[in-house]
mmCIF file of C-alpha atoms (C1' of nucleotides) in Angstrom:
data_model
loop_
_atom_site.group_PDB
_atom_site.id
_atom_site.type_symbol
_atom_site.label_atom_id
_atom_site.label_comp_id
_atom_site.label_asym_id
_atom_site.label_seq_id
_atom_site.Cartn_x
_atom_site.Cartn_y
_atom_site.Cartn_z
ATOM 1 C CA MET A 1 -70.203 -104.110 115.618
ATOM 2 C CA ARG A 2 -69.108 -103.394 119.107
ATOM 3 C CA GLY A 3 -67.287 -106.983 119.065
ATOM 4 C CA ALA A 4 -63.719 -107.666 118.293
ATOM 5 C CA THR A 5 -62.456 -108.684 115.142
ATOM 6 C CA LEU A 6 -62.231 -111.916 114.113
ATOM 7 C CA LEU A 7 -58.863 -114.037 113.974
ATOM 8 C CA LEU A 8 -60.601 -117.384 112.455
ATOM 9 C CA GLU A 9 -58.893 -120.705 112.336
ATOM 10 C CA GLU A 10 -58.357 -121.370 108.689
ATOM 11 C CA GLY A 11 -58.627 -124.861 107.803
ATOM 12 C CA LYS A 12 -62.463 -125.821 109.310
ATOM 13 C CA GLU A 13 -65.119 -125.016 107.149
ATOM 14 C CA ASN A 14 -67.847 -124.238 109.711
ATOM 15 C CA VAL A 15 -67.520 -122.143 113.117
ATOM 16 C CA SER A 16 -69.589 -121.581 115.816
ATOM 17 C CA SER A 17 -70.727 -118.829 117.357
ATOM 18 C CA SER A 18 -69.029 -120.404 121.054
ATOM 19 C CA GLU A 19 -65.748 -121.160 119.075
ATOM 20 C CA LEU A 20 -65.493 -117.564 118.169
ATOM 21 C CA ALA A 21 -66.674 -116.587 121.521
ATOM 22 C CA LYS A 22 -64.254 -119.023 123.691
ATOM 23 C CA PHE A 23 -61.275 -118.004 121.459
ATOM 24 C CA LEU A 24 -61.521 -114.247 121.561
ATOM 25 C CA GLY A 25 -63.072 -114.466 125.058
ATOM 26 C CA LEU A 26 -66.522 -113.026 124.528
ATOM 27 C CA ASN A 27 -70.219 -114.547 124.858
ATOM 28 C CA SER A 28 -71.501 -116.522 121.871
ATOM 29 C CA ALA A 29 -74.602 -114.432 122.354
ATOM 30 C CA LYS A 30 -72.595 -111.438 121.600
ATOM 31 C CA ILE A 31 -70.876 -112.806 118.458
ATOM 32 C CA ARG A 32 -74.536 -113.700 117.304
ATOM 33 C CA LYS A 33 -75.912 -110.471 118.086
ATOM 34 C CA ASP A 34 -73.003 -108.648 116.362
ATOM 35 C CA ILE A 35 -73.144 -110.579 113.228
ATOM 36 C CA SER A 36 -76.579 -110.557 112.997
ATOM 37 C CA TYR A 37 -76.640 -106.366 112.471
ATOM 38 C CA PHE A 38 -75.202 -107.453 108.938
ATOM 39 C CA GLY A 39 -77.258 -110.084 108.027
ATOM 40 C CA LYS A 40 -78.386 -113.617 108.521
ATOM 41 C CA PHE A 41 -74.998 -115.200 107.485
ATOM 42 C CA GLY A 42 -75.296 -118.464 109.789
ATOM 43 C CA THR A 43 -76.914 -121.975 109.232
ATOM 44 C CA ARG A 44 -78.966 -123.174 112.345
ATOM 45 C CA GLY A 45 -77.329 -126.107 113.694
ATOM 46 C CA VAL A 46 -74.249 -125.775 112.125
ATOM 47 C CA GLY A 47 -72.315 -122.361 112.590
ATOM 48 C CA TYR A 48 -70.917 -119.848 109.926
ATOM 49 C CA ASN A 49 -69.587 -121.014 107.035
ATOM 50 C CA THR A 50 -65.906 -120.035 108.080
ATOM 51 C CA LEU A 51 -64.535 -118.447 104.055
ATOM 52 C CA LYS A 52 -68.139 -116.461 103.845
ATOM 53 C CA LEU A 53 -67.991 -115.099 107.435
ATOM 54 C CA ILE A 54 -64.016 -113.811 106.376
ATOM 55 C CA LYS A 55 -65.676 -112.767 103.485
ATOM 56 C CA GLN A 56 -68.967 -111.037 104.559
ATOM 57 C CA ILE A 57 -66.658 -108.967 107.416
ATOM 58 C CA SER A 58 -63.685 -107.826 104.898
ATOM 59 C CA LYS A 59 -66.529 -106.572 102.768
ATOM 60 C CA ILE A 60 -68.062 -105.262 105.859
ATOM 61 C CA LEU A 61 -65.072 -103.517 106.770
ATOM 62 C CA LYS A 62 -63.821 -102.587 103.085
ATOM 63 C CA ILE A 63 -60.939 -104.294 103.462
ATOM 64 C CA ASP A 64 -62.094 -106.764 100.323
ATOM 65 C CA LYS A 65 -60.625 -104.326 97.883
ATOM 66 C CA GLN A 66 -56.248 -103.434 97.730
ATOM 67 C CA HIS A 67 -55.996 -99.767 99.308
ATOM 68 C CA LYS A 68 -53.070 -97.951 98.650
ATOM 69 C CA ALA A 69 -51.345 -95.578 101.099
ATOM 70 C CA VAL A 70 -48.773 -93.230 101.597
ATOM 71 C CA LEU A 71 -46.532 -92.677 104.615
ATOM 72 C CA VAL A 72 -45.152 -89.406 105.383
ATOM 73 C CA GLY A 73 -41.879 -89.052 108.032
ATOM 74 C CA VAL A 74 -39.493 -91.830 107.144
ATOM 75 C CA GLY A 75 -37.791 -91.992 110.851
ATOM 76 C CA ASN A 76 -37.331 -94.997 112.524
ATOM 77 C CA LEU A 77 -40.988 -95.786 113.336
ATOM 78 C CA GLY A 78 -41.821 -94.863 109.753
ATOM 79 C CA LYS A 79 -39.233 -97.216 108.235
ATOM 80 C CA ALA A 80 -40.076 -100.008 110.388
ATOM 81 C CA ILE A 81 -43.080 -99.295 109.239
ATOM 82 C CA MET A 82 -42.311 -99.818 105.471
ATOM 83 C CA ALA A 83 -40.587 -103.009 106.475
ATOM 84 C CA TYR A 84 -43.918 -104.318 108.035
ATOM 85 C CA THR A 85 -45.319 -106.633 105.869
ATOM 86 C CA GLY A 86 -48.208 -107.663 107.821
ATOM 87 C CA PHE A 87 -50.483 -104.622 106.222
ATOM 88 C CA ALA A 88 -50.558 -106.646 103.366
ATOM 89 C CA VAL A 89 -52.731 -109.194 105.277
ATOM 90 C CA TYR A 90 -55.299 -106.725 105.002
ATOM 91 C CA GLY A 91 -54.913 -105.116 101.305
ATOM 92 C CA PHE A 92 -52.565 -102.886 101.910
ATOM 93 C CA SER A 93 -49.733 -100.959 100.542
ATOM 94 C CA ILE A 94 -47.344 -98.473 100.909
ATOM 95 C CA GLU A 95 -46.975 -96.524 97.628
ATOM 96 C CA ALA A 96 -45.138 -93.503 98.221
ATOM 97 C CA ALA A 97 -43.154 -92.210 101.348
ATOM 98 C CA PHE A 98 -42.350 -88.564 102.020
ATOM 99 C CA ASP A 99 -40.509 -86.523 104.221
ATOM 100 C CA SER A 100 -38.748 -83.000 104.744
ATOM 101 C CA ASP A 101 -35.264 -84.044 105.547
ATOM 102 C CA THR A 102 -33.168 -83.386 102.635
ATOM 103 C CA LYS A 103 -30.769 -85.801 103.808
ATOM 104 C CA LYS A 104 -33.399 -88.588 103.151
ATOM 105 C CA ILE A 105 -35.013 -87.575 99.782
ATOM 106 C CA GLY A 106 -33.794 -89.776 96.862
ATOM 107 C CA THR A 107 -32.778 -92.220 99.574
ATOM 108 C CA LYS A 108 -34.822 -95.927 98.622
ATOM 109 C CA VAL A 109 -36.469 -97.708 101.473
ATOM 110 C CA ASN A 110 -37.990 -100.760 101.040
ATOM 111 C CA GLY A 111 -37.643 -100.464 97.341
ATOM 112 C CA ILE A 112 -39.420 -96.917 97.646
ATOM 113 C CA VAL A 113 -37.772 -93.799 96.931
ATOM 114 C CA VAL A 114 -38.300 -91.329 99.613
ATOM 115 C CA GLU A 115 -39.613 -88.139 98.112
ATOM 116 C CA ASP A 116 -39.958 -83.978 99.123
ATOM 117 C CA ILE A 117 -43.038 -83.371 101.280
ATOM 118 C CA THR A 118 -43.669 -80.251 99.485
ATOM 119 C CA LYS A 119 -43.885 -82.062 96.641
ATOM 120 C CA LEU A 120 -46.842 -84.186 98.477
ATOM 121 C CA GLU A 121 -49.291 -83.502 95.307
ATOM 122 C CA SER A 122 -47.929 -85.561 93.338
ATOM 123 C CA MET A 123 -49.532 -88.621 95.103
ATOM 124 C CA ARG A 124 -52.906 -86.880 93.665
ATOM 125 C CA SER A 125 -52.606 -89.106 89.993
ATOM 126 C CA GLU A 126 -52.767 -92.045 92.574
ATOM 127 C CA LYS A 127 -55.620 -91.672 93.788
ATOM 128 C CA ILE A 128 -54.822 -92.584 97.214
ATOM 129 C CA GLN A 129 -56.847 -92.245 100.180
ATOM 130 C CA MET A 130 -55.000 -93.221 103.577
ATOM 131 C CA ALA A 131 -51.503 -91.869 105.083
ATOM 132 C CA ILE A 132 -49.585 -93.412 108.028
ATOM 133 C CA LEU A 133 -48.455 -90.301 110.082
ATOM 134 C CA THR A 134 -44.892 -91.091 111.458
ATOM 135 C CA VAL A 135 -43.671 -87.425 112.114
ATOM 136 C CA ASN A 136 -43.114 -85.381 115.020
ATOM 137 C CA CYS A 137 -46.136 -83.531 116.763
ATOM 138 C CA GLU A 138 -44.656 -80.322 115.491
ATOM 139 C CA GLN A 139 -45.406 -81.305 111.950
ATOM 140 C CA ALA A 140 -48.442 -83.631 112.645
ATOM 141 C CA GLN A 141 -51.012 -80.939 111.846
ATOM 142 C CA GLN A 142 -49.866 -79.081 108.771
ATOM 143 C CA VAL A 143 -48.591 -82.257 107.594
ATOM 144 C CA ALA A 144 -52.380 -83.938 107.805
ATOM 145 C CA ASP A 145 -53.859 -80.584 106.394
ATOM 146 C CA SER A 146 -51.383 -81.272 103.286
ATOM 147 C CA LEU A 147 -52.297 -84.846 103.037
ATOM 148 C CA VAL A 148 -55.963 -83.850 103.048
ATOM 149 C CA SER A 149 -55.871 -81.378 100.289
ATOM 150 C CA ASN A 150 -54.374 -84.019 98.395
ATOM 151 C CA GLY A 151 -57.587 -86.130 98.630
ATOM 152 C CA VAL A 152 -56.337 -88.268 101.352
ATOM 153 C CA LYS A 153 -59.624 -89.813 103.654
ATOM 154 C CA GLY A 154 -57.938 -91.693 106.310
ATOM 155 C CA ILE A 155 -54.879 -91.086 108.204
ATOM 156 C CA LEU A 156 -53.556 -93.844 110.754
ATOM 157 C CA ASN A 157 -52.065 -91.566 113.083
ATOM 158 C CA PHE A 158 -49.270 -91.775 114.995
ATOM 159 C CA SER A 159 -47.477 -89.080 116.732
ATOM 160 C CA PRO A 160 -48.564 -88.431 119.951
ATOM 161 C CA CYS A 161 -50.500 -85.350 119.495
ATOM 162 C CA GLN A 162 -54.149 -84.315 118.509
ATOM 163 C CA ILE A 163 -54.972 -83.760 115.054
ATOM 164 C CA GLU A 164 -57.924 -81.828 113.409
ATOM 165 C CA VAL A 165 -59.388 -82.920 110.099
ATOM 166 C CA PRO A 166 -62.689 -82.037 108.526
ATOM 167 C CA ARG A 167 -65.766 -83.992 108.805
ATOM 168 C CA GLY A 168 -66.003 -86.756 106.230
ATOM 169 C CA VAL A 169 -61.924 -87.578 106.888
ATOM 170 C CA LYS A 170 -60.844 -90.296 109.234
ATOM 171 C CA VAL A 171 -58.306 -90.360 111.820
ATOM 172 C CA ILE A 172 -57.357 -93.214 114.367
ATOM 173 C CA SER A 173 -54.456 -92.709 116.304
ATOM 174 C CA ILE A 174 -52.110 -94.817 117.580
ATOM 175 C CA ASP A 175 -49.847 -93.660 120.787
ATOM 176 C CA ILE A 176 -47.344 -96.300 121.545
ATOM 177 C CA ALA A 177 -46.301 -94.190 124.597
ATOM 178 C CA LEU A 178 -49.660 -93.823 125.910
ATOM 179 C CA ASP A 179 -50.611 -97.596 125.847
ATOM 180 C CA MET A 180 -47.235 -98.279 127.637
ATOM 181 C CA ALA A 181 -48.296 -96.211 130.040
ATOM 182 C CA ARG A 182 -51.306 -98.348 130.975
ATOM 183 C CA LEU A 183 -49.314 -101.500 131.876
ATOM 184 C CA PRO A 184 -48.205 -100.253 135.513
ATOM 185 C CA TYR A 185 -51.361 -99.748 137.051
ATOM 186 C CA TYR A 186 -51.620 -103.436 136.469
ATOM 187 C CA ILE A 187 -48.970 -104.424 138.064
ATOM 188 C CA PRO A 188 -49.141 -105.119 141.862
ATOM 189 C CA LYS A 189 -46.756 -103.289 144.262
ATOM 190 C CA ILE A 190 -44.193 -101.732 142.133
ATOM 191 C CA MET B 1 -62.165 -94.975 134.899
ATOM 192 C CA ARG B 2 -63.383 -95.686 131.579
ATOM 193 C CA GLY B 3 -62.512 -92.001 130.882
ATOM 194 C CA ALA B 4 -59.866 -90.937 128.093
ATOM 195 C CA THR B 5 -56.449 -90.393 129.936
ATOM 196 C CA LEU B 6 -55.582 -86.706 130.343
ATOM 197 C CA LEU B 7 -53.595 -84.209 127.905
ATOM 198 C CA LEU B 8 -53.539 -81.040 130.060
ATOM 199 C CA GLU B 9 -52.212 -77.980 128.672
ATOM 200 C CA GLU B 10 -49.342 -76.775 130.905
ATOM 201 C CA GLY B 11 -49.176 -73.165 132.100
ATOM 202 C CA LYS B 12 -52.600 -73.300 133.551
ATOM 203 C CA GLU B 13 -52.702 -73.222 136.839
ATOM 204 C CA ASN B 14 -56.018 -74.931 137.022
ATOM 205 C CA VAL B 15 -58.567 -76.690 134.646
ATOM 206 C CA SER B 16 -62.089 -77.271 135.250
ATOM 207 C CA SER B 17 -64.383 -80.179 133.993
ATOM 208 C CA SER B 18 -65.830 -78.637 131.311
ATOM 209 C CA GLU B 19 -62.627 -77.450 129.699
ATOM 210 C CA LEU B 20 -61.111 -80.616 129.365
ATOM 211 C CA ALA B 21 -64.546 -82.668 128.323
ATOM 212 C CA LYS B 22 -64.222 -80.145 125.619
ATOM 213 C CA PHE B 23 -60.578 -80.685 125.007
ATOM 214 C CA LEU B 24 -61.320 -84.749 125.066
ATOM 215 C CA GLY B 25 -64.506 -84.259 122.777
ATOM 216 C CA LEU B 26 -66.289 -85.894 126.440
ATOM 217 C CA ASN B 27 -69.231 -84.622 128.574
ATOM 218 C CA SER B 28 -68.158 -82.683 131.752
ATOM 219 C CA ALA B 29 -70.368 -85.257 133.894
ATOM 220 C CA LYS B 30 -68.153 -87.878 132.919
ATOM 221 C CA ILE B 31 -65.047 -85.973 133.637
ATOM 222 C CA ARG B 32 -65.790 -85.182 137.011
ATOM 223 C CA LYS B 33 -67.440 -88.763 137.460
ATOM 224 C CA ASP B 34 -63.901 -90.656 136.634
ATOM 225 C CA ILE B 35 -62.294 -88.209 138.840
ATOM 226 C CA SER B 36 -64.524 -88.609 142.023
ATOM 227 C CA TYR B 37 -63.467 -92.149 141.793
ATOM 228 C CA PHE B 38 -60.216 -91.670 142.803
ATOM 229 C CA GLY B 39 -61.250 -89.176 145.604
ATOM 230 C CA LYS B 40 -61.952 -85.500 145.653
ATOM 231 C CA PHE B 41 -59.398 -83.694 144.075
ATOM 232 C CA GLY B 42 -61.244 -80.566 142.606
ATOM 233 C CA THR B 43 -62.308 -76.840 144.361
ATOM 234 C CA ARG B 44 -65.778 -76.192 143.753
ATOM 235 C CA GLY B 45 -66.027 -72.492 141.769
ATOM 236 C CA VAL B 46 -62.626 -73.200 141.117
ATOM 237 C CA GLY B 47 -61.846 -76.275 138.938
ATOM 238 C CA TYR B 48 -58.928 -79.076 139.413
ATOM 239 C CA ASN B 49 -55.330 -78.000 140.296
ATOM 240 C CA THR B 50 -53.511 -78.964 137.286
ATOM 241 C CA LEU B 51 -49.877 -79.479 138.434
ATOM 242 C CA LYS B 52 -52.155 -81.477 141.349
ATOM 243 C CA LEU B 53 -54.282 -83.414 139.330
ATOM 244 C CA ILE B 54 -51.763 -84.898 136.831
ATOM 245 C CA LYS B 55 -49.762 -85.945 139.807
ATOM 246 C CA GLN B 56 -52.907 -87.539 140.986
ATOM 247 C CA ILE B 57 -53.369 -89.431 137.878
ATOM 248 C CA SER B 58 -49.918 -90.194 137.394
ATOM 249 C CA LYS B 59 -50.170 -91.701 140.748
ATOM 250 C CA ILE B 60 -53.076 -93.946 139.878
ATOM 251 C CA LEU B 61 -51.338 -95.135 136.881
ATOM 252 C CA LYS B 62 -48.279 -95.819 138.857
ATOM 253 C CA ILE B 63 -46.295 -93.407 135.896
ATOM 254 C CA ASP B 64 -45.181 -91.496 139.080
ATOM 255 C CA LYS B 65 -41.920 -93.362 138.995
ATOM 256 C CA GLN B 66 -39.255 -94.863 136.793
ATOM 257 C CA HIS B 67 -40.121 -98.050 135.467
ATOM 258 C CA LYS B 68 -36.733 -100.296 133.689
ATOM 259 C CA ALA B 69 -38.157 -102.369 130.374
ATOM 260 C CA VAL B 70 -36.232 -104.586 128.509
ATOM 261 C CA LEU B 71 -36.779 -104.911 124.618
ATOM 262 C CA VAL B 72 -37.111 -108.202 122.899
ATOM 263 C CA GLY B 73 -36.941 -108.472 119.217
ATOM 264 C CA VAL B 74 -34.523 -105.829 117.814
ATOM 265 C CA GLY B 75 -35.846 -106.030 114.437
ATOM 266 C CA ASN B 76 -37.228 -102.422 112.428
ATOM 267 C CA LEU B 77 -40.132 -101.782 114.831
ATOM 268 C CA GLY B 78 -37.610 -102.753 117.803
ATOM 269 C CA LYS B 79 -35.472 -100.688 116.586
ATOM 270 C CA ALA B 80 -37.975 -97.851 116.126
ATOM 271 C CA ILE B 81 -38.996 -97.919 119.622
ATOM 272 C CA MET B 82 -35.681 -98.413 120.852
ATOM 273 C CA ALA B 83 -34.552 -95.074 119.257
ATOM 274 C CA TYR B 84 -38.389 -93.553 120.699
ATOM 275 C CA THR B 85 -38.010 -90.457 122.977
ATOM 276 C CA GLY B 86 -41.683 -90.744 123.460
ATOM 277 C CA PHE B 87 -41.105 -93.228 126.678
ATOM 278 C CA ALA B 88 -39.746 -90.725 128.754
ATOM 279 C CA VAL B 89 -42.489 -88.696 129.654
ATOM 280 C CA TYR B 90 -43.884 -91.537 131.616
ATOM 281 C CA GLY B 91 -40.733 -92.464 133.184
ATOM 282 C CA PHE B 92 -40.011 -95.676 131.063
ATOM 283 C CA SER B 93 -36.695 -96.613 130.132
ATOM 284 C CA ILE B 94 -35.186 -99.515 128.057
ATOM 285 C CA GLU B 95 -32.685 -100.898 130.039
ATOM 286 C CA ALA B 96 -31.850 -103.816 127.877
ATOM 287 C CA ALA B 97 -32.769 -105.569 124.494
ATOM 288 C CA PHE B 98 -32.533 -109.080 123.077
ATOM 289 C CA ASP B 99 -32.640 -110.701 120.024
ATOM 290 C CA SER B 100 -31.641 -114.140 118.818
ATOM 291 C CA ASP B 101 -29.968 -112.971 115.206
ATOM 292 C CA THR B 102 -26.140 -114.090 115.940
ATOM 293 C CA LYS B 103 -25.707 -111.133 113.373
ATOM 294 C CA LYS B 104 -27.466 -108.767 115.475
ATOM 295 C CA ILE B 105 -26.021 -109.765 119.196
ATOM 296 C CA GLY B 106 -23.163 -107.800 119.837
ATOM 297 C CA THR B 107 -24.403 -104.973 117.718
ATOM 298 C CA LYS B 108 -25.250 -101.479 119.585
ATOM 299 C CA VAL B 109 -28.593 -99.950 119.071
ATOM 300 C CA ASN B 110 -29.611 -97.016 119.857
ATOM 301 C CA GLY B 111 -26.741 -96.878 122.876
ATOM 302 C CA ILE B 112 -27.551 -100.135 124.328
ATOM 303 C CA VAL B 113 -25.707 -103.828 123.171
ATOM 304 C CA VAL B 114 -27.911 -105.987 121.817
ATOM 305 C CA GLU B 115 -27.908 -109.592 123.820
ATOM 306 C CA ASP B 116 -28.478 -113.285 123.108
ATOM 307 C CA ILE B 117 -32.245 -113.968 123.702
ATOM 308 C CA THR B 118 -30.928 -117.203 125.603
ATOM 309 C CA LYS B 119 -29.161 -115.130 128.141
ATOM 310 C CA LEU B 120 -32.765 -113.156 129.067
ATOM 311 C CA GLU B 121 -31.950 -114.264 132.698
ATOM 312 C CA SER B 122 -29.294 -111.666 133.222
ATOM 313 C CA MET B 123 -32.298 -109.279 133.236
ATOM 314 C CA ARG B 124 -33.019 -110.934 136.611
ATOM 315 C CA SER B 125 -30.427 -108.965 138.806
ATOM 316 C CA GLU B 126 -32.271 -105.560 137.562
ATOM 317 C CA LYS B 127 -35.477 -106.669 138.729
ATOM 318 C CA ILE B 128 -37.076 -105.225 135.711
ATOM 319 C CA GLN B 129 -41.107 -105.921 135.205
ATOM 320 C CA MET B 130 -42.223 -104.852 132.075
ATOM 321 C CA ALA B 131 -41.414 -105.851 128.950
ATOM 322 C CA ILE B 132 -41.694 -105.093 125.247
ATOM 323 C CA LEU B 133 -42.390 -107.424 122.490
ATOM 324 C CA THR B 134 -41.250 -106.931 118.835
ATOM 325 C CA VAL B 135 -40.874 -110.457 117.635
ATOM 326 C CA ASN B 136 -42.689 -112.261 115.055
ATOM 327 C CA CYS B 137 -45.630 -114.558 115.461
ATOM 328 C CA GLU B 138 -43.899 -117.350 116.053
ATOM 329 C CA GLN B 139 -41.219 -116.822 118.726
ATOM 330 C CA ALA B 140 -43.928 -114.707 120.610
ATOM 331 C CA GLN B 141 -45.391 -116.882 123.082
ATOM 332 C CA GLN B 142 -41.925 -118.466 123.923
ATOM 333 C CA VAL B 143 -40.507 -115.433 124.737
ATOM 334 C CA ALA B 144 -43.502 -114.341 126.560
ATOM 335 C CA ASP B 145 -43.063 -117.147 129.073
ATOM 336 C CA SER B 146 -39.425 -116.551 129.260
ATOM 337 C CA LEU B 147 -40.096 -113.273 130.172
ATOM 338 C CA VAL B 148 -42.684 -113.894 132.523
ATOM 339 C CA SER B 149 -40.344 -116.780 134.395
ATOM 340 C CA ASN B 150 -37.407 -113.799 134.624
ATOM 341 C CA GLY B 151 -39.973 -111.603 136.782
ATOM 342 C CA VAL B 152 -41.738 -109.993 133.957
ATOM 343 C CA LYS B 153 -45.268 -108.551 134.791
ATOM 344 C CA GLY B 154 -46.401 -106.521 131.873
ATOM 345 C CA ILE B 155 -45.724 -106.838 128.635
ATOM 346 C CA LEU B 156 -46.291 -104.230 125.315
ATOM 347 C CA ASN B 157 -46.794 -107.239 122.991
ATOM 348 C CA PHE B 158 -46.409 -105.620 119.142
ATOM 349 C CA SER B 159 -46.618 -109.108 117.380
ATOM 350 C CA PRO B 160 -49.772 -109.724 116.009
ATOM 351 C CA CYS B 161 -50.521 -112.828 117.584
ATOM 352 C CA GLN B 162 -52.781 -113.404 121.104
ATOM 353 C CA ILE B 163 -50.139 -114.896 123.768
ATOM 354 C CA GLU B 164 -51.246 -116.255 126.989
ATOM 355 C CA VAL B 165 -49.547 -115.277 130.328
ATOM 356 C CA PRO B 166 -50.515 -116.563 133.651
ATOM 357 C CA ARG B 167 -52.414 -114.878 136.188
ATOM 358 C CA GLY B 168 -50.687 -111.539 137.684
ATOM 359 C CA VAL B 169 -48.916 -110.897 134.263
ATOM 360 C CA LYS B 170 -50.585 -108.132 132.253
ATOM 361 C CA VAL B 171 -50.161 -108.023 128.708
ATOM 362 C CA ILE B 172 -51.035 -105.025 126.209
ATOM 363 C CA SER B 173 -51.343 -105.841 122.654
ATOM 364 C CA ILE B 174 -50.803 -103.393 119.650
ATOM 365 C CA ASP B 175 -51.508 -104.721 115.961
ATOM 366 C CA ILE B 176 -50.731 -101.874 113.909
ATOM 367 C CA ALA B 177 -52.011 -103.795 110.758
ATOM 368 C CA LEU B 178 -55.898 -104.199 112.067
ATOM 369 C CA ASP B 179 -55.494 -100.888 113.356
ATOM 370 C CA MET B 180 -55.252 -99.739 109.863
ATOM 371 C CA ALA B 181 -57.814 -102.380 108.683
ATOM 372 C CA ARG B 182 -60.213 -100.052 110.633
ATOM 373 C CA LEU B 183 -59.776 -96.559 108.358
ATOM 374 C CA PRO B 184 -61.451 -98.225 105.034
ATOM 375 C CA TYR B 185 -64.594 -99.349 106.953
ATOM 376 C CA TYR B 186 -65.047 -94.856 107.649
ATOM 377 C CA ILE B 187 -64.001 -93.713 103.714
ATOM 378 C CA PRO B 188 -67.632 -93.604 102.034
ATOM 379 C CA LYS B 189 -66.980 -94.776 98.292
ATOM 380 C CA ILE B 190 -64.122 -96.980 98.238
ATOM 381 C "C1'" DG C 1 -71.245 -66.635 140.665
ATOM 382 C "C1'" DT C 2 -68.934 -70.893 139.535
ATOM 383 C "C1'" DA C 3 -67.566 -75.284 139.531
ATOM 384 C "C1'" DT C 4 -67.270 -79.794 142.148
ATOM 385 C "C1'" DG C 5 -69.495 -84.407 143.864
ATOM 386 C "C1'" DT C 6 -73.557 -87.515 143.037
ATOM 387 C "C1'" DG C 7 -78.042 -89.400 143.456
ATOM 388 C "C1'" DA C 8 -81.674 -90.558 139.876
ATOM 389 C "C1'" DA C 9 -83.078 -91.381 135.338
ATOM 390 C "C1'" DT C 10 -81.357 -92.177 130.485
ATOM 391 C "C1'" DC C 11 -79.212 -94.387 127.148
ATOM 392 C "C1'" DT C 12 -76.816 -98.816 125.636
ATOM 393 C "C1'" DC C 13 -74.229 -102.559 125.691
ATOM 394 C "C1'" DT C 14 -74.266 -107.121 127.021
ATOM 395 C "C1'" DT C 15 -76.206 -111.729 128.366
ATOM 396 C "C1'" DC C 16 -80.194 -114.450 129.011
ATOM 397 C "C1'" DA C 17 -83.370 -118.131 127.178
ATOM 398 C "C1'" DC C 18 -85.952 -119.445 124.397
ATOM 399 C "C1'" DA C 19 -88.338 -120.575 119.142
ATOM 400 C "C1'" DG C 20 -87.055 -121.241 114.747
ATOM 401 C "C1'" DC C 21 -84.874 -124.001 111.552
ATOM 402 C "C1'" DA C 22 -81.230 -127.233 109.404
ATOM 403 C "C1'" DT D 1 -80.066 -132.514 118.580
ATOM 404 C "C1'" DG D 2 -77.352 -128.537 117.297
ATOM 405 C "C1'" DC D 3 -76.500 -123.513 116.541
ATOM 406 C "C1'" DT D 4 -79.069 -119.498 115.036
ATOM 407 C "C1'" DG D 5 -81.435 -115.063 115.871
ATOM 408 C "C1'" DT D 6 -83.700 -112.345 118.367
ATOM 409 C "C1'" DG D 7 -87.177 -110.208 121.837
ATOM 410 C "C1'" DA D 8 -86.846 -109.729 127.042
ATOM 411 C "C1'" DA D 9 -83.845 -108.914 131.278
ATOM 412 C "C1'" DG D 10 -80.249 -107.439 133.429
ATOM 413 C "C1'" DA D 11 -75.754 -104.926 133.945
ATOM 414 C "C1'" DG D 12 -73.029 -100.901 133.160
ATOM 415 C "C1'" DA D 13 -71.949 -96.853 131.220
ATOM 416 C "C1'" DT D 14 -73.441 -91.966 130.708
ATOM 417 C "C1'" DT D 15 -75.522 -87.675 131.461
ATOM 418 C "C1'" DC D 16 -78.738 -84.814 134.011
ATOM 419 C "C1'" DA D 17 -79.644 -81.641 137.394
ATOM 420 C "C1'" DC D 18 -78.998 -79.982 141.548
ATOM 421 C "C1'" DA D 19 -77.198 -79.344 146.393
ATOM 422 C "C1'" DT D 20 -73.087 -77.800 148.380
ATOM 423 C "C1'" DA D 21 -69.007 -75.401 148.725
ATOM 424 C "C1'" DC D 22 -65.668 -71.896 147.580
#
DNA sequence: GTATGTGAATCTCTTCACAGCA
DNA sequence: TGCTGTGAAGAGATTCACATAC
């Protein structure tokens, strides 16, 4: 699936590939082909059952179940993410937060008590497989190593640096500044 | 240029395409081809002068000059971004912040006084061409329209919804939750 | 010798176009 | 009739491989 993720208008029982294509700014054949890689979900002459399609895609992306995550680095960005409600849509919940700053440890952020980063192994009992990394570049690799050794299999990395992880662990990196840096390119006569 | 952005190890006078490729996890021919689209910056038998290459890429991406930006939506994420120092590397500076919440208007965040969103036209005098949008979905389109009518040509959109802008205006959207949603797919047996 | 710059070959992704089915 | 599902065609991106320059 190279295609984009779907954002379906709710309330319609069926949706056609051309409607989806229009909405996403893509070719309808691409939509059909992408979906077809995972099976035959549609009905000829009708389209795709909206609810069924959402469920199928959720299953494929494995977001049909709840996922627990921990957050490491309770700075401004970390706090913003902890307060962000948008994760719930995809079944994510932040179960614990860690930081190395003694001033932050013990304080409550969004109902979660910030724990000492050296006590990361406390997350083990929860069988948490995902982590959000909002520490600075210097700490990122070390924290990632620690997360992996405590059972984390997926990391959403907000630090502006590359981190190395063993096979079987997935890192998705978001560098906000780098995304912003792409903007001037498109602006004529700056 | 379909290739990735470069993160050069400083301190080395020259860097070869194969070194860059290794660092970025790409093929060296791709690096050379991508760079060649913009000119002949290298020296055969030697490689690319590191500093010169950085300067050339900065020029191409137009991040060789300072860029002023405004931020709209001083929530958790907005505050986090205002406090974030990583933008400076690419020459960005946040000059003003706006919000619709009367409790926030007039307060100081990171040295910047939060202004009333209805007074957005005050940014005109500064000739600001870029904006960071950290409002919710409901306000996003309306704010974007207002930004555009006040001269903004590039928007970094953090709201989890699509916004429409006229030709000549570029939007780069970052949906943190959507990025996170890609993670479980890569994790075996969840 | 070493590494760029680039045509040619290859591979991948996208779109076309239509048979097949509701 | 209308829309899916999919081979075939087309477009685009990546890699190969080597002449060229330092």
